[in-house]
PDB file of C-alpha atoms in Angstrom:
ATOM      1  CA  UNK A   1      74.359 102.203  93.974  1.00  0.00           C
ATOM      2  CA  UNK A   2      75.038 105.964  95.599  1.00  0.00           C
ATOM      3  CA  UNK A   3      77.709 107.174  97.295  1.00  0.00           C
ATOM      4  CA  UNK A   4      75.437 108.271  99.865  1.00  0.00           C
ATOM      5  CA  UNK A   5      74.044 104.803 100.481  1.00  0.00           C
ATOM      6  CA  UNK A   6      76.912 102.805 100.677  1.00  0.00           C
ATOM      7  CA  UNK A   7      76.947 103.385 104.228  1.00  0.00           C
ATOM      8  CA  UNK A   8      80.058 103.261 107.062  1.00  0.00           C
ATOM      9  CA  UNK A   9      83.293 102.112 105.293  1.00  0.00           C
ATOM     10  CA  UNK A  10      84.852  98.164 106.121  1.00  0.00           C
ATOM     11  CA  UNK A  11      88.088  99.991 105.728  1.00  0.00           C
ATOM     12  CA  UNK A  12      89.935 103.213 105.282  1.00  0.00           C
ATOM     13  CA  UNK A  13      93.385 103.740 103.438  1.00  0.00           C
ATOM     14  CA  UNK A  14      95.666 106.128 102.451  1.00  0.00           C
ATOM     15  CA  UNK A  15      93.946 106.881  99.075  1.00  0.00           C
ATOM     16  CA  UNK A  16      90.625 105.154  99.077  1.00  0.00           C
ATOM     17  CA  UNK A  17      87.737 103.605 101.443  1.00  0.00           C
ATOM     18  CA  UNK A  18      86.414 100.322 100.741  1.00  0.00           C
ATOM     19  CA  UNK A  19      82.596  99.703 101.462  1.00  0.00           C
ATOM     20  CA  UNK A  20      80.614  96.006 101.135  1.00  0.00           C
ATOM     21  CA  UNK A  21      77.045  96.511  99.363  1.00  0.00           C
ATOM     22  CA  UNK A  22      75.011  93.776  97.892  1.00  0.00           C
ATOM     23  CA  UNK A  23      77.795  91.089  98.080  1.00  0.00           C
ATOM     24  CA  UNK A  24      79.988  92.944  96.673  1.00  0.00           C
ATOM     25  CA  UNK A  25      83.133  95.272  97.606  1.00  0.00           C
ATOM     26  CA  UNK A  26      83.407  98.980  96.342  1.00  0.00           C
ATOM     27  CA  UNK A  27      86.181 100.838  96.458  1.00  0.00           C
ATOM     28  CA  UNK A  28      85.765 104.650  96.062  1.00  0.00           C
ATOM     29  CA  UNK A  29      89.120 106.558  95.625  1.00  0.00           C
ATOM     30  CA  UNK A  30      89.403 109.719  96.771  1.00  0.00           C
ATOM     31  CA  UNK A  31      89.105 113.511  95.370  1.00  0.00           C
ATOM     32  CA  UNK A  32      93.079 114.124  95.200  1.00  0.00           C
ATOM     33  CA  UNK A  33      94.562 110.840  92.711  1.00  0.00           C
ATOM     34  CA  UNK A  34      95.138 111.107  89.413  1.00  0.00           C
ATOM     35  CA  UNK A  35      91.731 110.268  87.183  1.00  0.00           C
ATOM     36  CA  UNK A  36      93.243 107.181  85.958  1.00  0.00           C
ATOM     37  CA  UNK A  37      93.773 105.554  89.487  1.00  0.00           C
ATOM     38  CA  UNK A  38      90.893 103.472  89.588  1.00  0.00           C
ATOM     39  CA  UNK A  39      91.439 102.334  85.565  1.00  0.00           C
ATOM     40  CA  UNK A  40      94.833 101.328  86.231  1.00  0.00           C
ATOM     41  CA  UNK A  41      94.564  99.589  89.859  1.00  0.00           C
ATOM     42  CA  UNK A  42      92.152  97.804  87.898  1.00  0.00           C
ATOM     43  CA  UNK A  43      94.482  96.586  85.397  1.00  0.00           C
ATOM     44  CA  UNK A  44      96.922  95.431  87.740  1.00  0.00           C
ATOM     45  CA  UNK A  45      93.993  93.783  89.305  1.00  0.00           C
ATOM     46  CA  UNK A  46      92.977  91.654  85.824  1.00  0.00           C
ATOM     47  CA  UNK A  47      96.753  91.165  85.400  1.00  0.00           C
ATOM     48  CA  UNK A  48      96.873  89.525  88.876  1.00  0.00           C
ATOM     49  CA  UNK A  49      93.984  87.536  88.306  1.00  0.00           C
ATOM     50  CA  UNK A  50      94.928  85.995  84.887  1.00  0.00           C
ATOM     51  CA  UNK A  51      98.395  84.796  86.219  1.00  0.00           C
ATOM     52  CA  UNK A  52      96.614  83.059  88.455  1.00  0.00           C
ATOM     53  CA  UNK A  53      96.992  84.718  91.758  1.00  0.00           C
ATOM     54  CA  UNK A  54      94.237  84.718  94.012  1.00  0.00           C
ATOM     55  CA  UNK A  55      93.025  88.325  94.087  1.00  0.00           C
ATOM     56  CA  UNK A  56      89.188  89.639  94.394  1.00  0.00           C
ATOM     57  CA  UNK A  57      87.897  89.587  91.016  1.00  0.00           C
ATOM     58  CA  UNK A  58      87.074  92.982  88.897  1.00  0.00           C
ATOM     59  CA  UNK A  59      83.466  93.428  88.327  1.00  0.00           C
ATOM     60  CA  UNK A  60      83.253  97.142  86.785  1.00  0.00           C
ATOM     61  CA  UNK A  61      85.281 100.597  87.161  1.00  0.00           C
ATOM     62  CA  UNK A  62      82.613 103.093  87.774  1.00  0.00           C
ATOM     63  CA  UNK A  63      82.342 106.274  89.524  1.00  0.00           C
ATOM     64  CA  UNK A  64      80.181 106.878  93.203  1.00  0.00           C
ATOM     65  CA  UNK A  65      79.187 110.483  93.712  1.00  0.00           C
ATOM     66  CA  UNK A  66      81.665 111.853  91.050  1.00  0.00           C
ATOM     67  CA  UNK A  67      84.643 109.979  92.831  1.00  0.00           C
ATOM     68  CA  UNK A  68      86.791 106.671  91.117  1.00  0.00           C
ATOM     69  CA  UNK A  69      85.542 103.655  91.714  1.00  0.00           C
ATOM     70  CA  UNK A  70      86.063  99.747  91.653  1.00  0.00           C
ATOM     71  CA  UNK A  71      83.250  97.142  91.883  1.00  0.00           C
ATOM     72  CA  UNK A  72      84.993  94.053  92.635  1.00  0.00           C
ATOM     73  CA  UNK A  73      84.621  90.788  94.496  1.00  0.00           C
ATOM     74  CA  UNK A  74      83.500  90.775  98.017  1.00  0.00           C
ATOM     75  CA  UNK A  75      86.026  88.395 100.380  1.00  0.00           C
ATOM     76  CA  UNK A  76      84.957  87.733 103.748  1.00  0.00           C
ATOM     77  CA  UNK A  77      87.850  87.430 105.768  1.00  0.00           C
ATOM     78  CA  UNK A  78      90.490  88.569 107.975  1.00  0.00           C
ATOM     79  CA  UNK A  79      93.809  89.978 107.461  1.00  0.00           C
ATOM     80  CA  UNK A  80      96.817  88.042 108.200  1.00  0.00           C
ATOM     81  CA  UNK A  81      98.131  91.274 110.183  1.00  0.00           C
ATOM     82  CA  UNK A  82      94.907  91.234 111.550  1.00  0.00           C
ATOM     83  CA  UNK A  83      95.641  87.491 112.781  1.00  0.00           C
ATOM     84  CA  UNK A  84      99.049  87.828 113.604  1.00  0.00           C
ATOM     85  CA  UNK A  85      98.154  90.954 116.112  1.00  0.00           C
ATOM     86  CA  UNK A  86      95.621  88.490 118.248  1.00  0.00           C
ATOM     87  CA  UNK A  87      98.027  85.450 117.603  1.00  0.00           C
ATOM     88  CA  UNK A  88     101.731  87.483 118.169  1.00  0.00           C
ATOM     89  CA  UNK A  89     103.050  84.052 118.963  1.00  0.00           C
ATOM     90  CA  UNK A  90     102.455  82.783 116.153  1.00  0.00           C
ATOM     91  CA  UNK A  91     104.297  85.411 113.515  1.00  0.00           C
ATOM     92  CA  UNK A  92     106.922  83.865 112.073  1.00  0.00           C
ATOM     93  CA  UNK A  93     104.221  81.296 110.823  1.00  0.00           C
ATOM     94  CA  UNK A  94     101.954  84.171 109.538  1.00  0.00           C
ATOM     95  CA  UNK A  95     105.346  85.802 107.851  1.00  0.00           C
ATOM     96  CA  UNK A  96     106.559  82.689 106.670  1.00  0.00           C
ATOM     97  CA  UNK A  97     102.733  81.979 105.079  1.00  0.00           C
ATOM     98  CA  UNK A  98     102.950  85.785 103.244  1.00  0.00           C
ATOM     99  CA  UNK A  99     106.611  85.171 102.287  1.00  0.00           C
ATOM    100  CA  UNK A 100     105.170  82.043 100.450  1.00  0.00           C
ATOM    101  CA  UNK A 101     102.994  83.802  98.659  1.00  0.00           C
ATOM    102  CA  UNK A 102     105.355  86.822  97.761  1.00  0.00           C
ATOM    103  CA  UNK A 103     107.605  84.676  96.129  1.00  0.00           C
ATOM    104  CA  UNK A 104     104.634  82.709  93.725  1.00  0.00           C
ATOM    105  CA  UNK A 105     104.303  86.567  92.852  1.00  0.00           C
ATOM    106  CA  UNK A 106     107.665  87.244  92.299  1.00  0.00           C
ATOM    107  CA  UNK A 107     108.149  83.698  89.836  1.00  0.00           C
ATOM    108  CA  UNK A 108     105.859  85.161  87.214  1.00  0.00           C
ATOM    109  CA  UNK A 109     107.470  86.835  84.104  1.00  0.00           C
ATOM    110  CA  UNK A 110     105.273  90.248  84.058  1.00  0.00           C
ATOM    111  CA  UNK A 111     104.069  92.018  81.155  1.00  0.00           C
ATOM    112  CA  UNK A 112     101.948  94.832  79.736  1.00  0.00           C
ATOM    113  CA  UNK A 113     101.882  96.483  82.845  1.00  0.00           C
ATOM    114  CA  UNK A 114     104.143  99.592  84.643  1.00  0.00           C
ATOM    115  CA  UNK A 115     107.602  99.542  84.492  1.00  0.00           C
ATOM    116  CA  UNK A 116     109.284  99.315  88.334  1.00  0.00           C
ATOM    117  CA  UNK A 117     111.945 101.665  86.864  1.00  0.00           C
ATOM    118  CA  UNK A 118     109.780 104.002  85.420  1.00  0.00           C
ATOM    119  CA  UNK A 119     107.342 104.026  88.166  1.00  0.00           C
ATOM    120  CA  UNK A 120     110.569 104.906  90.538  1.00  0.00           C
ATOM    121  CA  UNK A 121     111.647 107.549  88.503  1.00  0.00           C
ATOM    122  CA  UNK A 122     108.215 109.393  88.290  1.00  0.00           C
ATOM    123  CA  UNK A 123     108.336 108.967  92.571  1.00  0.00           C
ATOM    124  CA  UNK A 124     112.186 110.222  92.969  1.00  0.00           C
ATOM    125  CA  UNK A 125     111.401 113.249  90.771  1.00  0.00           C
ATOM    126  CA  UNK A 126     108.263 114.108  92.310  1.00  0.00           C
ATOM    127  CA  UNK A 127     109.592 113.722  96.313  1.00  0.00           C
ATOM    128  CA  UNK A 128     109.796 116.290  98.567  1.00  0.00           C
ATOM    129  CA  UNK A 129     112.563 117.315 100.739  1.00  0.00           C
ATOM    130  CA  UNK A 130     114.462 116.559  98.232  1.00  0.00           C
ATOM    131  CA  UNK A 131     117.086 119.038  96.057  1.00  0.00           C
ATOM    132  CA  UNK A 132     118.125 118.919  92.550  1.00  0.00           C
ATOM    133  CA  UNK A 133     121.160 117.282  93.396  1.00  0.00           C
ATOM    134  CA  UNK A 134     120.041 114.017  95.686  1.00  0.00           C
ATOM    135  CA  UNK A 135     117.552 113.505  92.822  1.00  0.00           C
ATOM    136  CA  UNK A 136     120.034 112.891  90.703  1.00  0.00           C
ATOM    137  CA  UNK A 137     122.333 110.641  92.628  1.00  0.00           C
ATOM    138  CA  UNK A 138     119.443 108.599  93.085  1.00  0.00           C
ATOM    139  CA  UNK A 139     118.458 108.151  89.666  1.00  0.00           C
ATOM    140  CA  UNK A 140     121.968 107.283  88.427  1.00  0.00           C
ATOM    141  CA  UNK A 141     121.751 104.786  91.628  1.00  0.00           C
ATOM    142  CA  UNK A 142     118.543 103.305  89.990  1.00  0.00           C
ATOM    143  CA  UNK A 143     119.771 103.861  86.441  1.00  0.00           C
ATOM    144  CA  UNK A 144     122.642 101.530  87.515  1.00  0.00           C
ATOM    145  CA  UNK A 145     120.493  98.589  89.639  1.00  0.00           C
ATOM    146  CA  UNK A 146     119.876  95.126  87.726  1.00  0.00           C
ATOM    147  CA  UNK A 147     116.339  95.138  86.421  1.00  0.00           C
ATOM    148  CA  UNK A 148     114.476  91.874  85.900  1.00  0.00           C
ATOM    149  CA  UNK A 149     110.565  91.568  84.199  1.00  0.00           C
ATOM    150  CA  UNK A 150     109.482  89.943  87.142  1.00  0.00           C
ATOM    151  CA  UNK A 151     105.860  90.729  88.489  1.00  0.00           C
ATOM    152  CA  UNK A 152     106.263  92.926  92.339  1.00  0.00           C
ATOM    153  CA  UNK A 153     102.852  94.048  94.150  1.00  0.00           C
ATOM    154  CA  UNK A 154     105.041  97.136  95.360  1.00  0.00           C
ATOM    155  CA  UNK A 155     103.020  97.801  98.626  1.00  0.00           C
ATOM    156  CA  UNK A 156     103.110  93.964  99.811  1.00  0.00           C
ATOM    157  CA  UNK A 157     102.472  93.412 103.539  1.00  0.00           C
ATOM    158  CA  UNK A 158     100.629  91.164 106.009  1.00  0.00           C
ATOM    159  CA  UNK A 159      97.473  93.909 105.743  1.00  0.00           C
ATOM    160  CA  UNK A 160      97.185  93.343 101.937  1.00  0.00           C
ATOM    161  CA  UNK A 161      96.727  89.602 102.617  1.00  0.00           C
ATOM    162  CA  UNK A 162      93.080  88.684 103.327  1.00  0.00           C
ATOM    163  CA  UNK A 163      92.489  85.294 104.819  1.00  0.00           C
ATOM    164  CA  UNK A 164      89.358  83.517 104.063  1.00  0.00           C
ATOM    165  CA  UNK A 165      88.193  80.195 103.778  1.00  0.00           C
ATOM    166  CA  UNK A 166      89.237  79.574  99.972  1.00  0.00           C
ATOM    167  CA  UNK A 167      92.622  80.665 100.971  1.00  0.00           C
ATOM    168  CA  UNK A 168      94.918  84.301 100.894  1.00  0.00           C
ATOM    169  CA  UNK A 169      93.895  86.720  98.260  1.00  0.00           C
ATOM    170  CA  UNK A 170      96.248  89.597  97.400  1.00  0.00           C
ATOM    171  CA  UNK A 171      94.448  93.270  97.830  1.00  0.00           C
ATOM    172  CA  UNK A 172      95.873  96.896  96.514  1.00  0.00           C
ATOM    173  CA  UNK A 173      97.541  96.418  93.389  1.00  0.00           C
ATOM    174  CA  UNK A 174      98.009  99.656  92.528  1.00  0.00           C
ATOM    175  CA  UNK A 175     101.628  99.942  92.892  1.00  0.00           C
ATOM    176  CA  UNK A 176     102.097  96.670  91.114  1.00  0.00           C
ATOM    177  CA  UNK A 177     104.734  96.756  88.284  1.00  0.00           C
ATOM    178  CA  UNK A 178     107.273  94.739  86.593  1.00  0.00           C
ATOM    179  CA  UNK A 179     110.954  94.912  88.051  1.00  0.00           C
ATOM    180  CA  UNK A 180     113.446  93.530  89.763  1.00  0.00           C
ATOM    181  CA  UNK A 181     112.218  91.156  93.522  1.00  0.00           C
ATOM    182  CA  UNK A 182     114.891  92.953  95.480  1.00  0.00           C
ATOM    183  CA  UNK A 183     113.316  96.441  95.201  1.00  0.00           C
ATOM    184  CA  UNK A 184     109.915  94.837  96.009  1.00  0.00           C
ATOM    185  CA  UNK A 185     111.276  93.398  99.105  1.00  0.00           C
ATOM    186  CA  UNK A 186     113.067  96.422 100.388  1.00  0.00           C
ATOM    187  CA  UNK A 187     109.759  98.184 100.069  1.00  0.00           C
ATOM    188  CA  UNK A 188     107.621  95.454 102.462  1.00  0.00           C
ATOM    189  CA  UNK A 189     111.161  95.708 104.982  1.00  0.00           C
ATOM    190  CA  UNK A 190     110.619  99.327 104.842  1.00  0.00           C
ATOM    191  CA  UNK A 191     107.006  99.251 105.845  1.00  0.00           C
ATOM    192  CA  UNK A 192     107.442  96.958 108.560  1.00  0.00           C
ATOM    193  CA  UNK A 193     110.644  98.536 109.950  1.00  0.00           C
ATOM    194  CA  UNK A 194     108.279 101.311 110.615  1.00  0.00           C
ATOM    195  CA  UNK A 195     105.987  99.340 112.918  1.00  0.00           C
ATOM    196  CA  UNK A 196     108.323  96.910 114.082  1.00  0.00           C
ATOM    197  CA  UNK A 197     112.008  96.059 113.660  1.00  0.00           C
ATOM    198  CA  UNK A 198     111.981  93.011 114.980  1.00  0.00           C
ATOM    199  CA  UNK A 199     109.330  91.589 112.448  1.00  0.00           C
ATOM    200  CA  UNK A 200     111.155  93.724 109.972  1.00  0.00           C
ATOM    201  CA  UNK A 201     114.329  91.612 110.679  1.00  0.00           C
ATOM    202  CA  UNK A 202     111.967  88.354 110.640  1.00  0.00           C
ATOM    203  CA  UNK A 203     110.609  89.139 107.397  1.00  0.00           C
ATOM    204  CA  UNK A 204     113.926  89.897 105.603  1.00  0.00           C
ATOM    205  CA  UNK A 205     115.720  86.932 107.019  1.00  0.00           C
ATOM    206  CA  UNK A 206     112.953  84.242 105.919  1.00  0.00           C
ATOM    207  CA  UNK A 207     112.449  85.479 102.271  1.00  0.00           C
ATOM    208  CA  UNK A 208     116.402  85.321 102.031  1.00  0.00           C
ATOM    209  CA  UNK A 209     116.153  81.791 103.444  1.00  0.00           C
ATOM    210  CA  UNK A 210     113.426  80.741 101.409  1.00  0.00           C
ATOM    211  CA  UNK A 211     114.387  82.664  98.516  1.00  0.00           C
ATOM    212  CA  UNK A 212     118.022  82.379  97.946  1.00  0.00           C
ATOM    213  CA  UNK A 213     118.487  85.990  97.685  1.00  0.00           C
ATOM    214  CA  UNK A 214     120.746  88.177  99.637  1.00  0.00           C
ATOM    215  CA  UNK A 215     120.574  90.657 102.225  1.00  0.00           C
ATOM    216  CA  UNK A 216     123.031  92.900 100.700  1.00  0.00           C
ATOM    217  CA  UNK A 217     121.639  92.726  97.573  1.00  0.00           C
ATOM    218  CA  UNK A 218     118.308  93.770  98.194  1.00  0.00           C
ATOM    219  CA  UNK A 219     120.048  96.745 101.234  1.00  0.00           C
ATOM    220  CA  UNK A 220     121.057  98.018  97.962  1.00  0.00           C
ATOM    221  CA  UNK A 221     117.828  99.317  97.068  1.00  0.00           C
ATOM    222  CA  UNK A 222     116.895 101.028 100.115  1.00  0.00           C
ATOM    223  CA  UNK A 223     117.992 104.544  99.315  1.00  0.00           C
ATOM    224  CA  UNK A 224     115.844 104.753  96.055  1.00  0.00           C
ATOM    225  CA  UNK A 225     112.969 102.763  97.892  1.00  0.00           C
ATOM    226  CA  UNK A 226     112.967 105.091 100.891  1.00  0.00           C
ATOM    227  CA  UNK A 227     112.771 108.191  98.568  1.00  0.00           C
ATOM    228  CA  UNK A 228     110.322 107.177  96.351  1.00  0.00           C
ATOM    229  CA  UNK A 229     108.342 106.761  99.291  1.00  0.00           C
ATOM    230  CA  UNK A 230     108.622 110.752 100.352  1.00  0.00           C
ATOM    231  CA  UNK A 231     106.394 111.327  96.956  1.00  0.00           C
ATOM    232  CA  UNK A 232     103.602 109.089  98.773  1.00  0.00           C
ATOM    233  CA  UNK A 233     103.085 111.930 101.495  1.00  0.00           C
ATOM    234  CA  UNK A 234     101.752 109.171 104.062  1.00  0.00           C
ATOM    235  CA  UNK A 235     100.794 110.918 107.062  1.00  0.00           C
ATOM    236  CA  UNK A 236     101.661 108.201 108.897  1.00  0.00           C
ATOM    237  CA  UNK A 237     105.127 108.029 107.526  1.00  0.00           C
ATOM    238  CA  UNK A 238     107.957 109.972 108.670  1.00  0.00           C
ATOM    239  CA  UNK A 239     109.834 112.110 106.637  1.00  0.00           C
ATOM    240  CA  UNK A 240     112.963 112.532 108.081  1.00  0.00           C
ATOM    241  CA  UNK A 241     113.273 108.975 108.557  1.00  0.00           C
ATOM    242  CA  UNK A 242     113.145 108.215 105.146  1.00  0.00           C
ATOM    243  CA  UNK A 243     115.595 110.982 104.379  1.00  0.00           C
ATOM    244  CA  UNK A 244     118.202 109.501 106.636  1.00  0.00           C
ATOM    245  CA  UNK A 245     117.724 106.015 105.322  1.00  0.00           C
ATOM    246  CA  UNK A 246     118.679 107.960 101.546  1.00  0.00           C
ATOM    247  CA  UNK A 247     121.535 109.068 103.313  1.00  0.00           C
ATOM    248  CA  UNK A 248     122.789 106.669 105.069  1.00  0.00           C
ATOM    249  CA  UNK A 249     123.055 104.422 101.671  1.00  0.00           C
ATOM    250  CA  UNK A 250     124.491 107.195  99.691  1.00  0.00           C
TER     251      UNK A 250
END
């Protein structure tokens, strides 16, 4: 298996493409991540899967052409943002069906694997647009939050959810670490609030209905959420949005 025969990508991310060959899916990471990226996604992965979440199952972590790569279990499917776009009527069922799932996530006790408040420290530090001095408000901010060992997917949305029929599986565990719920959820209200307020608002309002948890507690996070996502350089994100989110919390 060759880079150069793996042929046109079944999708395309921020850091990685994702190609289907012999049954199976390969994900090739590219040039610019760290050289553990692949070893550690696939960690998280085989964490994922032995709790018992439904998650495509890690075959080997190779290399393709010189570049990271995951060999993994090949899900035919469609995503449930994928759905809910051809089916916008029916959204609050797709949300309610990924808030469902968020939460099983969220019940396990994680171990062995990153820190959330390590992993946001690392981010604040390294972000952009940024001076000395917000940095450190922000870390005594985090230093201060509650912390829990509670297992968070940290990039969960309706496009990480593949549908297929032997039910959801979780995708893109990279950002998975063990922390408090509350930051996790700020994070999936952050990256819908930038497609979509209103299914922002729908999202946060049914996991604090299903969840018990409240609004203001997990608002709390969103200054240290929002600028730990300025280290992730997402050229589809905007900066100065996220800067005025840090601000307006402050």
């Amino acid at each position: 298996m060759y880079l150069d025969t793996l042929g046109e990508p079944l999708a395309v991310g921020n850091t990685a493409k994702v190609y289907v060959v012999e049954n199976k899916a390969v994900k090739v990471f590219n040039d610019n991540l760290p050289e553990t990226e692949s070893v550690n996604e696939a960690y998280k992965q085989k964490y994922a899967y032995s709790c018992g979440i439904r998650v495509p199952r890690v075959l080997d972590v190779t290399k393709q052409g010189g570049k990271q790569a995951i060999i993994m279990e090949y899900i035919r499917g469609e995503t449930i943002g994928e759905l809910l776009s051809c089916n916008p009527e029916q959204a609050e069922y797709y949300m309610s069906m990924s808030i469902d799932i968020q939460l099983r996530i969220h019940q396990i006790e994680g171990h062995s694997i990153e820190l959330m408040s390590a992993k946001l420290t690392r981010q604040i530090t390294q972000a952009p647009n940024l001076n000395h001095d917000w940095k450190a408000k922000l870390l005594e901010k985090l230093e201060s939050m509650p912390m829990e060992s509670r297992l968070c997917h940290g990039d969960y949305h309706i496009y990480n959810l593949l549908m297929s029929d032997k039910g959801v599986a979780t995708i893109d565990w990279v950002d998975g670490s063990v922390g408090n719920p509350c930051a996790d959820v700020y994070r999936t209200y952050l990256l819908y609030s930038q497609l979509s307020m209103s299914i922002a608002d729908m999202y946060l309002q049914l996991y604090c209905k299903k969840s018990g948890l409240s609004r203001i507690d997990i608002l709390e996070w969103a200054p240290i959420i929002a600028a730990a996502r300025l280290s992730e350089n997402v050229s589809s994100e905007s900066s100065n949005r996220l800067l005025n989110i840090v601000k307006d919390y402050m």
